[in-house]
């Protein structure tokens, strides 16, 4: 049988719309046999997901998505197979989340200075159980009638370089890679197709990243083939997934469409030993 692995999913522990239970049920319906839940700066869904996965016959690999910086460029890293109870990792994730909350406050202050009467409470009402991010702020702006569309919120206010933009806590890829590897995991460059130049990509490989997310909705077939080539050339691992947020981001049909074969997951596991 064709075994499909989707190693990039979000839940209500970050900016996904679904709790782990609904997400796994949908994953099952979509024909997935292995998944990783990769919430931003949060591993809260993992224990629940592993238990549910056992009932549904879906293997759940611990995952997380971290935001790192190279200059003003933001690079997302995916961590897999780490011990999600690792105290140092959890301390850092708690720090990243606390910094996200402070950043949301700063963004709200900037919006208020622009005469947009958004409150922090209105943002926090849209946060599920974990990390607050700009998607929650965009949703709050939209639902409070303060912007014409979710996209406009980014274009006019909170997108990179816009007047209410605020940086996240800064951590280098090298430090994020260490954090994941000290917790026993593997790290991958997430969706490099979005903005990462070749020289930056090679820099990340030098710094010890274990693999590249080759399959992602933002990647054309040419991009995917290109990244597969780099994976082969540098003896890296290949990951992939849907980056599904529960239908909130125009991604309603993404589950089951973006996946890697189970053999790629087996190769990752071999690299761990
Ligand atoms: P954060 O982690 O709080 O910086 O939020 C990042 C998320 O915001 C990304 O994963 C995207 O889903 C979303 N985002 C960032 N820029 C844009 C944009 N220009 N338009 C729509 N969504 C965006
Ligand atoms: Zn997200
Ligand atoms: Fe990302
Ligand atoms: Fe993601």
XYZ file of C-alpha atoms and ligand atoms in Angstrom:
299
model
C 0.000 0.000 0.000
C 1.006 3.541 -0.678
C 1.909 5.027 2.691
C 1.678 8.790 2.892
C 3.424 10.975 5.461
C 2.500 14.629 6.035
C 5.120 16.137 8.337
C 3.845 19.704 8.560
C 0.551 20.323 10.381
C -0.714 23.015 12.744
C -3.329 22.829 15.515
C -4.978 25.234 17.946
C -1.710 25.150 19.920
C -0.476 27.698 17.370
C -2.358 29.203 14.440
C -4.250 26.137 13.234
C -8.037 26.044 13.415
C -8.433 22.445 14.554
C -7.676 20.547 17.754
C -5.487 17.453 17.375
C -8.469 15.117 17.486
C -10.291 16.627 14.494
C -7.033 17.071 12.625
C -6.119 13.390 12.992
C -9.597 12.285 11.964
C -9.279 14.407 8.829
C -5.770 13.065 8.250
C -7.168 9.542 8.417
C -9.900 10.398 5.901
C -7.262 11.936 3.636
C -5.365 8.623 3.603
C -2.343 9.703 5.642
C -0.536 7.011 7.622
C 2.161 9.120 9.295
C 1.966 12.739 10.437
C 3.945 15.269 12.410
C 2.290 18.108 14.258
C 4.573 21.098 13.943
C 3.005 23.945 15.867
C 4.925 27.200 16.078
C 6.938 27.194 19.338
C 4.605 24.662 20.958
C 4.479 20.911 21.521
C 1.222 20.906 23.499
C -0.718 18.795 20.986
C 1.801 15.980 20.744
C 0.894 13.674 23.647
C -2.788 13.850 22.781
C -2.010 13.277 19.094
C 0.165 10.218 19.773
C -2.611 8.633 21.849
C -5.247 9.406 19.207
C -2.924 8.177 16.476
C -2.623 4.810 18.192
C -6.396 4.464 18.063
C -6.656 5.567 14.441
C -3.624 3.718 13.141
C -1.664 6.878 12.360
C 1.922 7.248 13.433
C 2.563 10.643 15.065
C 6.112 11.986 15.066
C 6.883 14.776 17.571
C 7.445 18.034 15.709
C 7.786 21.786 16.088
C 8.277 24.809 13.818
C 10.797 27.416 14.979
C 11.384 30.898 13.546
C 15.024 31.852 13.127
C 16.794 34.858 11.646
C 19.639 35.438 9.240
C 19.917 39.224 9.176
C 16.432 40.533 8.429
C 15.446 37.286 6.720
C 13.170 34.968 8.695
C 13.838 31.274 8.204
C 11.562 28.586 9.598
C 13.047 25.330 10.813
C 11.115 22.142 11.443
C 12.273 19.831 14.220
C 11.281 16.158 14.308
C 11.852 13.072 16.481
C 13.099 15.054 19.500
C 12.134 14.270 23.090
C 9.333 16.776 23.561
C 9.803 16.584 27.335
C 13.385 17.844 27.097
C 13.545 20.598 29.792
C 15.911 22.914 27.919
C 13.791 22.726 24.780
C 10.634 23.410 26.777
C 12.278 26.375 28.553
C 13.136 27.881 25.184
C 9.697 27.245 23.731
C 8.180 28.975 26.779
C 10.535 31.912 26.221
C 9.598 32.144 22.514
C 5.900 32.139 23.420
C 6.342 34.788 26.127
C 8.190 36.927 23.574
C 5.388 36.361 21.051
C 2.906 37.711 23.581
C 5.040 40.812 24.200
C 5.331 41.284 20.447
C 1.553 41.047 20.023
C 1.251 43.796 22.650
C 3.737 45.962 20.742
C 1.851 45.378 17.480
C -1.451 46.359 19.129
C 0.211 49.528 20.503
C 1.471 50.416 17.034
C -1.988 49.806 15.554
C -3.492 52.048 18.238
C -0.979 54.756 17.303
C -2.285 54.406 13.741
C -5.770 55.045 15.190
C -6.902 51.445 14.789
C -8.765 50.593 17.981
C -7.770 46.925 18.328
C -7.350 45.604 21.859
C -5.005 42.864 23.038
C -8.038 41.094 24.504
C -9.642 40.937 21.047
C -6.470 39.256 19.740
C -6.203 36.815 22.632
C -9.808 35.721 22.150
C -8.714 34.315 18.758
C -5.801 32.365 20.212
C -6.602 28.707 20.813
C -4.361 27.186 23.416
C -0.873 28.287 22.663
C 1.336 30.560 20.625
C 0.001 33.935 19.531
C 0.997 35.062 16.052
C 0.183 37.579 13.381
C -2.543 35.327 11.923
C -4.505 35.841 15.164
C -4.016 39.598 14.889
C -5.134 39.586 11.238
C -8.211 37.540 12.164
C -9.047 39.911 15.026
C -8.673 42.958 12.741
C -10.959 41.325 10.189
C -13.625 40.153 12.614
C -13.660 43.480 14.462
C -14.307 45.198 11.135
C -10.977 47.044 11.199
C -9.697 45.731 7.881
C -11.337 44.705 4.623
C -9.662 41.309 4.435
C -7.223 39.006 6.196
C -4.653 39.727 3.494
C -5.138 43.475 3.690
C -4.212 43.305 7.390
C -0.739 42.088 6.367
C -0.410 44.376 3.345
C -1.412 47.536 5.192
C -0.297 46.950 8.768
C 1.447 43.872 10.082
C 3.369 42.395 7.133
C 7.149 42.742 6.952
C 8.095 46.404 6.530
C 4.555 47.668 7.171
C 3.934 50.294 9.889
C 2.745 47.928 12.641
C 5.317 45.210 11.895
C 7.302 43.945 14.858
C 10.113 41.439 14.888
C 9.932 38.197 16.785
C 12.511 37.087 19.346
C 15.715 36.562 17.384
C 17.465 33.209 17.392
C 20.035 32.034 14.875
C 19.515 28.880 12.827
C 22.654 27.481 14.458
C 21.159 27.851 17.963
C 17.826 26.370 16.866
C 19.583 23.411 15.232
C 21.524 22.813 18.504
C 18.354 23.010 20.556
C 16.679 20.352 18.416
C 19.725 18.106 18.208
C 20.414 18.297 21.965
C 16.831 17.102 22.442
C 17.628 14.133 20.199
C 15.930 15.393 17.038
C 16.558 16.292 13.416
C 16.128 19.757 11.919
C 14.868 20.721 8.478
C 14.706 23.968 6.530
C 10.967 24.648 6.150
C 9.519 25.790 2.794
C 12.775 27.214 1.412
C 10.974 28.190 -1.775
C 9.394 31.235 -0.135
C 12.414 33.482 0.141
C 15.649 31.635 0.768
C 18.459 32.283 -1.678
C 20.895 29.565 -2.640
C 23.784 31.100 -0.656
C 21.667 31.217 2.518
C 20.527 27.650 1.937
C 24.124 26.468 1.620
C 24.991 28.396 4.811
C 22.255 26.515 6.683
C 23.564 23.203 5.365
C 27.046 24.136 6.652
C 25.556 24.931 10.042
C 24.335 21.378 10.330
C 20.729 21.244 9.274
C 19.733 17.615 8.636
C 17.373 18.107 5.737
C 15.097 20.215 3.580
C 11.324 20.323 3.305
C 11.114 19.545 -0.405
C 7.343 19.072 -0.657
C 5.285 22.127 0.323
C 2.223 23.805 -1.222
C 4.349 26.861 -2.062
C 6.800 24.796 -4.147
C 6.368 24.288 -7.867
C 7.357 20.915 -9.308
C 10.572 22.525 -10.545
C 11.404 23.834 -7.052
C 10.698 20.438 -5.533
C 12.981 18.746 -8.061
C 15.642 21.370 -7.383
C 15.551 20.759 -3.617
C 15.579 16.997 -4.143
C 18.780 17.543 -6.106
C 20.360 19.493 -3.246
C 19.250 16.815 -0.773
C 21.025 14.183 -2.875
C 24.122 16.266 -3.424
C 24.691 17.007 0.283
C 23.452 13.683 1.716
C 20.565 15.415 3.426
C 17.111 14.141 4.369
C 13.920 15.050 2.525
C 10.767 16.115 4.329
C 7.441 17.447 3.183
C 3.871 18.191 4.053
C 0.829 20.361 3.623
C 1.458 23.093 6.246
C -2.249 22.595 6.913
C -3.827 25.166 9.235
C -7.292 23.637 9.373
C -8.797 25.399 6.391
C -8.143 28.926 7.655
C -5.619 29.925 5.031
C -7.311 28.776 1.861
C -5.833 25.346 2.548
C -9.041 23.390 2.930
C -8.079 20.748 0.348
C -4.407 20.463 1.246
C -4.598 17.354 3.444
C -3.560 14.249 1.530
C -2.222 16.248 -1.417
C 1.210 17.156 -0.092
C 3.092 14.236 1.344
C 6.296 12.219 1.284
C 6.496 8.436 1.045
C 6.956 6.424 4.230
C 10.425 5.401 2.987
C 11.638 8.997 3.476
C 10.476 8.801 7.112
C 12.282 5.465 7.549
C 15.480 7.048 6.220
C 15.129 9.867 8.777
C 14.791 7.337 11.562
C 17.958 5.540 10.387
C 19.846 8.830 10.510
C 18.874 9.193 14.179
C 20.839 6.129 15.207
P 4.181 35.082 12.915
O 4.726 33.724 13.243
O 3.405 35.664 14.035
O 5.232 36.018 12.401
O 3.132 34.872 11.723
C 3.621 34.346 10.536
C 2.464 33.841 9.710
O 1.701 34.938 9.228
C 2.920 33.104 8.471
O 3.083 31.731 8.732
C 1.793 33.354 7.510
O 0.776 32.387 7.711
C 1.234 34.675 7.926
N 1.705 35.737 7.030
C 2.878 36.382 7.052
N 2.944 37.334 6.088
C 1.758 37.264 5.424
C 1.189 37.981 4.317
N 1.865 38.954 3.703
N -0.054 37.626 3.916
C -0.748 36.658 4.556
N -0.270 35.951 5.579
C 0.966 36.244 6.029
Zn 1.429 28.589 11.028
Fe 6.461 28.297 8.268
Fe 3.958 25.962 9.202
